[in-house]
mmCIF file of C-alpha atoms in Angstrom:
data_model
loop_
_atom_site.group_PDB
_atom_site.id
_atom_site.type_symbol
_atom_site.label_atom_id
_atom_site.label_comp_id
_atom_site.label_asym_id
_atom_site.label_seq_id
_atom_site.Cartn_x
_atom_site.Cartn_y
_atom_site.Cartn_z
ATOM 1 C CA MET A 13 -93.630 -5.805 1.758
ATOM 2 C CA LYS A 14 -96.683 -6.186 -0.736
ATOM 3 C CA GLY A 15 -96.363 -6.831 -4.375
ATOM 4 C CA ARG A 16 -96.894 -9.282 -7.191
ATOM 5 C CA LEU A 17 -94.230 -11.728 -5.516
ATOM 6 C CA ALA A 18 -95.375 -11.055 -1.915
ATOM 7 C CA GLY A 19 -94.808 -14.422 -0.111
ATOM 8 C CA LYS A 20 -92.929 -15.768 -2.769
ATOM 9 C CA VAL A 21 -89.292 -16.863 -2.606
ATOM 10 C CA GLY A 22 -86.658 -15.744 -5.105
ATOM 11 C CA VAL A 23 -83.353 -17.665 -5.939
ATOM 12 C CA VAL A 24 -80.789 -15.153 -7.714
ATOM 13 C CA THR A 25 -77.601 -16.990 -8.708
ATOM 14 C CA GLY A 26 -74.634 -14.386 -9.609
ATOM 15 C CA ALA A 27 -76.569 -11.655 -7.643
ATOM 16 C CA SER A 28 -73.166 -9.935 -6.184
ATOM 17 C CA LYS A 29 -73.353 -7.658 -8.871
ATOM 18 C CA GLY A 30 -74.340 -6.691 -12.116
ATOM 19 C CA ILE A 31 -77.879 -7.850 -13.944
ATOM 20 C CA GLY A 32 -77.760 -10.487 -10.909
ATOM 21 C CA ALA A 33 -77.858 -7.732 -8.242
ATOM 22 C CA GLY A 34 -80.525 -5.718 -10.087
ATOM 23 C CA VAL A 35 -82.565 -8.612 -10.512
ATOM 24 C CA ALA A 36 -82.610 -9.557 -6.617
ATOM 25 C CA ARG A 37 -83.518 -6.169 -5.908
ATOM 26 C CA THR A 38 -86.537 -5.955 -8.328
ATOM 27 C CA LEU A 39 -87.923 -9.429 -6.950
ATOM 28 C CA ALA A 40 -87.831 -7.632 -3.419
ATOM 29 C CA CYS A 41 -89.357 -4.932 -4.576
ATOM 30 C CA GLU A 42 -92.014 -6.899 -6.034
ATOM 31 C CA GLY A 43 -92.750 -8.623 -2.308
ATOM 32 C CA ALA A 44 -90.194 -12.060 -2.493
ATOM 33 C CA ARG A 45 -87.852 -13.353 0.104
ATOM 34 C CA VAL A 46 -84.912 -13.317 -2.201
ATOM 35 C CA VAL A 47 -81.501 -15.491 -1.767
ATOM 36 C CA VAL A 48 -78.432 -13.597 -3.132
ATOM 37 C CA ASN A 49 -76.006 -16.003 -4.194
ATOM 38 C CA TYR A 50 -72.319 -15.319 -4.678
ATOM 39 C CA ARG A 51 -69.098 -17.474 -5.439
ATOM 40 C CA SER A 52 -66.476 -15.080 -4.073
ATOM 41 C CA ASP A 53 -67.645 -11.509 -3.732
ATOM 42 C CA ARG A 54 -69.071 -11.598 -0.110
ATOM 43 C CA GLU A 55 -69.022 -7.921 0.072
ATOM 44 C CA ASP A 56 -70.734 -6.977 -2.920
ATOM 45 C CA ALA A 57 -73.829 -9.635 -2.084
ATOM 46 C CA GLU A 58 -73.946 -8.440 1.719
ATOM 47 C CA ARG A 59 -74.405 -5.003 0.352
ATOM 48 C CA VAL A 60 -77.274 -6.362 -2.243
ATOM 49 C CA VAL A 61 -78.528 -7.855 0.727
ATOM 50 C CA ALA A 62 -78.644 -4.348 2.926
ATOM 51 C CA GLU A 63 -79.844 -2.026 0.006
ATOM 52 C CA ILE A 64 -83.083 -4.861 0.206
ATOM 53 C CA GLU A 65 -83.550 -4.561 3.869
ATOM 54 C CA ILE A 66 -83.035 -0.752 3.622
ATOM 55 C CA GLU A 67 -86.275 -0.818 1.369
ATOM 56 C CA GLY A 68 -88.003 -3.119 3.724
ATOM 57 C CA GLY A 69 -87.312 -6.373 2.081
ATOM 58 C CA ASN A 70 -86.133 -9.869 3.302
ATOM 59 C CA ALA A 71 -82.970 -11.318 1.875
ATOM 60 C CA PHE A 72 -79.737 -13.058 2.820
ATOM 61 C CA ALA A 73 -76.490 -14.101 0.939
ATOM 62 C CA VAL A 74 -75.370 -17.307 0.314
ATOM 63 C CA GLN A 75 -72.127 -18.530 -0.914
ATOM 64 C CA ALA A 76 -71.744 -21.308 -3.369
ATOM 65 C CA ASP A 77 -69.932 -22.335 -6.781
ATOM 66 C CA ILE A 78 -72.485 -23.637 -8.764
ATOM 67 C CA THR A 79 -70.082 -25.410 -10.771
ATOM 68 C CA LYS A 80 -69.751 -27.749 -7.912
ATOM 69 C CA SER A 81 -72.946 -29.930 -7.272
ATOM 70 C CA GLU A 82 -72.540 -30.181 -3.663
ATOM 71 C CA ASP A 83 -72.215 -26.712 -3.421
ATOM 72 C CA VAL A 84 -75.484 -26.260 -5.235
ATOM 73 C CA THR A 85 -77.359 -28.626 -3.139
ATOM 74 C CA SER A 86 -76.059 -26.570 0.006
ATOM 75 C CA LEU A 87 -77.124 -23.697 -1.539
ATOM 76 C CA PHE A 88 -80.841 -25.147 -1.829
ATOM 77 C CA GLN A 89 -80.644 -26.848 1.575
ATOM 78 C CA LYS A 90 -79.675 -23.055 3.263
ATOM 79 C CA VAL A 91 -82.649 -21.838 1.169
ATOM 80 C CA ALA A 92 -85.271 -24.340 2.779
ATOM 81 C CA GLU A 93 -84.081 -23.957 6.340
ATOM 82 C CA ARG A 94 -84.646 -20.218 5.993
ATOM 83 C CA PHE A 95 -87.571 -19.591 3.157
ATOM 84 C CA GLY A 96 -88.650 -22.436 2.300
ATOM 85 C CA SER A 97 -89.035 -24.134 -0.959
ATOM 86 C CA PRO A 98 -88.032 -21.372 -3.942
ATOM 87 C CA ASP A 99 -91.024 -20.347 -5.944
ATOM 88 C CA VAL A 100 -88.414 -18.382 -8.510
ATOM 89 C CA LEU A 101 -85.123 -19.147 -10.166
ATOM 90 C CA VAL A 102 -83.085 -16.594 -12.027
ATOM 91 C CA ASN A 103 -80.000 -18.765 -12.827
ATOM 92 C CA ASN A 104 -77.834 -15.803 -13.635
ATOM 93 C CA ALA A 105 -74.559 -16.487 -13.030
ATOM 94 C CA GLY A 106 -72.124 -16.336 -16.014
ATOM 95 C CA MET A 107 -69.035 -15.588 -17.749
ATOM 96 C CA PHE A 108 -67.922 -14.522 -21.142
ATOM 97 C CA GLU A 109 -64.238 -13.710 -21.754
ATOM 98 C CA PHE A 110 -63.172 -13.300 -25.404
ATOM 99 C CA ARG A 111 -60.147 -14.878 -26.830
ATOM 100 C CA SER A 112 -59.370 -15.931 -30.330
ATOM 101 C CA LEU A 113 -59.541 -19.485 -31.077
ATOM 102 C CA ASP A 114 -55.286 -19.404 -30.811
ATOM 103 C CA GLU A 115 -55.895 -18.083 -27.178
ATOM 104 C CA ILE A 116 -58.442 -20.413 -25.917
ATOM 105 C CA ASP A 117 -56.883 -23.631 -24.158
ATOM 106 C CA GLU A 118 -58.301 -26.457 -22.604
ATOM 107 C CA GLU A 119 -58.571 -24.767 -18.937
ATOM 108 C CA HIS A 120 -60.140 -21.482 -20.532
ATOM 109 C CA PHE A 121 -62.800 -23.938 -22.114
ATOM 110 C CA ARG A 122 -63.569 -25.970 -18.811
ATOM 111 C CA ARG A 123 -63.628 -22.856 -16.848
ATOM 112 C CA VAL A 124 -66.330 -21.301 -19.242
ATOM 113 C CA PHE A 125 -68.175 -24.528 -19.659
ATOM 114 C CA ASP A 126 -68.629 -25.540 -16.343
ATOM 115 C CA LEU A 127 -69.839 -22.149 -15.206
ATOM 116 C CA ASN A 128 -72.134 -21.535 -18.414
ATOM 117 C CA VAL A 129 -73.692 -25.105 -19.322
ATOM 118 C CA MET A 130 -72.922 -27.425 -15.966
ATOM 119 C CA GLY A 131 -73.700 -24.629 -13.275
ATOM 120 C CA HIS A 132 -76.883 -24.047 -15.136
ATOM 121 C CA TYR A 133 -77.579 -28.016 -15.060
ATOM 122 C CA PHE A 134 -76.545 -28.417 -11.508
ATOM 123 C CA VAL A 135 -78.976 -25.466 -10.186
ATOM 124 C CA ARG A 136 -81.919 -26.644 -12.448
ATOM 125 C CA GLU A 137 -81.601 -30.036 -11.185
ATOM 126 C CA LYS A 138 -81.139 -29.128 -7.563
ATOM 127 C CA GLN A 139 -83.995 -27.180 -7.783
ATOM 128 C CA ARG A 140 -86.436 -29.652 -8.917
ATOM 129 C CA GLY A 141 -85.671 -31.387 -6.020
ATOM 130 C CA ALA A 142 -85.877 -28.328 -3.469
#
Protein backbone atom coordinates (compact mmCIF):
# COMPACT_ATOMS: atom_id res chain seq x y z
CA MET A 1 0.00 0.00 0.00
CA LYS A 2 1.37 3.39 -0.96
CA GLY A 3 0.71 6.66 0.78
CA ARG A 4 2.30 9.32 2.92
CA LEU A 5 2.86 6.79 5.72
CA ALA A 6 4.17 3.89 3.64
CA GLY A 7 6.67 1.90 5.66
CA LYS A 8 5.62 3.51 8.95
CA VAL A 9 4.10 1.79 11.98
CA GLY A 10 1.08 3.29 13.72
CA VAL A 11 -0.29 2.35 17.13
CA VAL A 12 -3.82 3.47 18.00
CA THR A 13 -5.11 2.92 21.53
CA GLY A 14 -8.85 2.45 21.96
CA ALA A 15 -9.17 1.51 18.29
CA SER A 16 -11.92 -1.10 18.36
CA LYS A 17 -14.66 1.42 17.59
CA GLY A 18 -15.50 5.07 17.12
CA ILE A 19 -12.80 7.65 16.55
CA GLY A 20 -9.97 5.19 17.23
CA ALA A 21 -11.24 2.76 14.58
CA GLY A 22 -11.54 5.62 12.11
CA VAL A 23 -7.99 6.77 12.84
CA ALA A 24 -6.68 3.21 12.42
CA ARG A 25 -8.39 2.92 9.03
CA THR A 26 -7.05 6.30 7.94
CA LEU A 27 -3.48 5.44 8.92
CA ALA A 28 -3.78 2.20 6.95
CA CYS A 29 -5.15 4.05 3.92
CA GLU A 30 -2.04 6.21 4.06
CA GLY A 31 0.15 3.08 3.98
CA ALA A 32 1.02 2.57 7.66
CA ARG A 33 1.08 -0.85 9.26
CA VAL A 34 -1.41 -0.45 12.09
CA VAL A 35 -1.76 -1.86 15.58
CA VAL A 36 -5.39 -1.82 16.71
CA ASN A 37 -5.36 -1.73 20.51
CA TYR A 38 -8.42 -2.73 22.50
CA ARG A 39 -9.15 -3.40 26.15
CA SER A 40 -12.16 -5.73 26.04
CA ASP A 41 -13.88 -5.71 22.66
CA ARG A 42 -11.87 -8.23 20.65
CA GLU A 43 -14.65 -8.80 18.14
CA ASP A 44 -14.82 -5.13 17.11
CA ALA A 45 -11.01 -4.85 17.04
CA GLU A 46 -10.77 -7.88 14.74
CA ARG A 47 -13.46 -6.33 12.55
CA VAL A 48 -11.35 -3.16 12.18
CA VAL A 49 -8.32 -5.29 11.28
CA ALA A 50 -10.37 -7.21 8.70
CA GLU A 51 -11.63 -3.96 7.15
CA ILE A 52 -8.05 -2.69 6.86
CA GLU A 53 -6.85 -5.94 5.32
CA ILE A 54 -9.72 -6.03 2.81
CA GLU A 55 -8.50 -2.65 1.56
CA GLY A 56 -4.96 -4.04 1.17
CA GLY A 57 -3.55 -2.78 4.47
CA ASN A 58 -1.59 -4.55 7.16
CA ALA A 59 -2.89 -4.55 10.73
CA PHE A 60 -3.24 -6.64 13.83
CA ALA A 61 -5.15 -6.31 17.08
CA VAL A 62 -3.51 -6.30 20.51
CA GLN A 63 -5.37 -6.53 23.78
CA ALA A 64 -3.95 -4.25 26.47
CA ASP A 65 -5.56 -2.30 29.28
CA ILE A 66 -3.60 0.95 29.15
CA THR A 67 -4.35 1.65 32.82
CA LYS A 68 -1.93 -1.20 33.63
CA SER A 69 1.75 -0.50 33.06
CA GLU A 70 2.53 -4.18 32.47
CA ASP A 71 -0.15 -4.38 29.75
CA VAL A 72 1.35 -1.36 28.02
CA THR A 73 4.82 -2.95 28.18
CA SER A 74 3.36 -6.08 26.57
CA LEU A 75 1.61 -3.97 23.90
CA PHE A 76 4.86 -2.38 22.76
CA GLN A 77 6.71 -5.71 22.91
CA LYS A 78 4.13 -7.18 20.52
CA VAL A 79 4.40 -4.15 18.24
CA ALA A 80 8.19 -4.53 18.14
CA GLU A 81 7.99 -8.27 17.44
CA ARG A 82 5.56 -7.86 14.56
CA PHE A 83 6.31 -4.48 13.00
CA GLY A 84 9.33 -2.92 14.72
CA SER A 85 9.42 0.46 16.43
CA PRO A 86 6.30 2.62 16.18
CA ASP A 87 6.52 5.84 14.20
CA VAL A 88 3.02 7.14 14.96
CA LEU A 89 1.18 6.96 18.26
CA VAL A 90 -2.45 7.99 18.56
CA ASN A 91 -3.24 7.79 22.25
CA ASN A 92 -7.00 7.72 21.71
CA ALA A 93 -8.35 5.54 24.54
CA GLY A 94 -10.45 7.48 26.99
CA MET A 95 -13.80 7.75 28.64
CA PHE A 96 -16.35 10.30 29.64
CA GLU A 97 -19.25 9.56 31.88
CA PHE A 98 -21.25 12.59 32.97
CA ARG A 99 -22.31 12.59 36.59
CA SER A 100 -23.34 15.36 38.92
CA LEU A 101 -20.88 16.11 41.72
CA ASP A 102 -23.20 14.35 44.15
CA GLU A 103 -22.95 11.14 42.09
CA ILE A 104 -19.17 11.02 41.79
CA ASP A 105 -17.56 8.57 44.16
CA GLU A 106 -13.95 7.45 44.58
CA GLU A 107 -14.39 4.39 42.35
CA HIS A 108 -15.76 6.49 39.48
CA PHE A 109 -13.06 9.13 39.89
CA ARG A 110 -10.27 6.54 39.90
CA ARG A 111 -11.66 4.73 36.84
CA VAL A 112 -11.79 7.96 34.81
CA PHE A 113 -8.44 9.25 36.11
CA ASP A 114 -6.66 5.93 35.57
CA LEU A 115 -7.74 5.75 31.93
CA ASN A 116 -7.68 9.40 30.90
CA VAL A 117 -4.51 10.40 32.75
CA MET A 118 -2.43 7.45 33.94
CA GLY A 119 -3.17 5.37 30.84
CA HIS A 120 -1.89 8.09 28.56
CA TYR A 121 1.16 8.56 30.78
CA PHE A 122 1.98 4.82 30.66
CA VAL A 123 1.57 4.66 26.88
CA ARG A 124 3.78 7.68 26.28
CA GLU A 125 6.50 6.47 28.65
CA LYS A 126 6.56 2.96 27.18
CA GLN A 127 6.47 4.32 23.62
CA ARG A 128 9.60 6.37 24.35
CA GLY A 129 11.38 3.16 25.27
CA ALA A 130 10.10 1.18 22.27
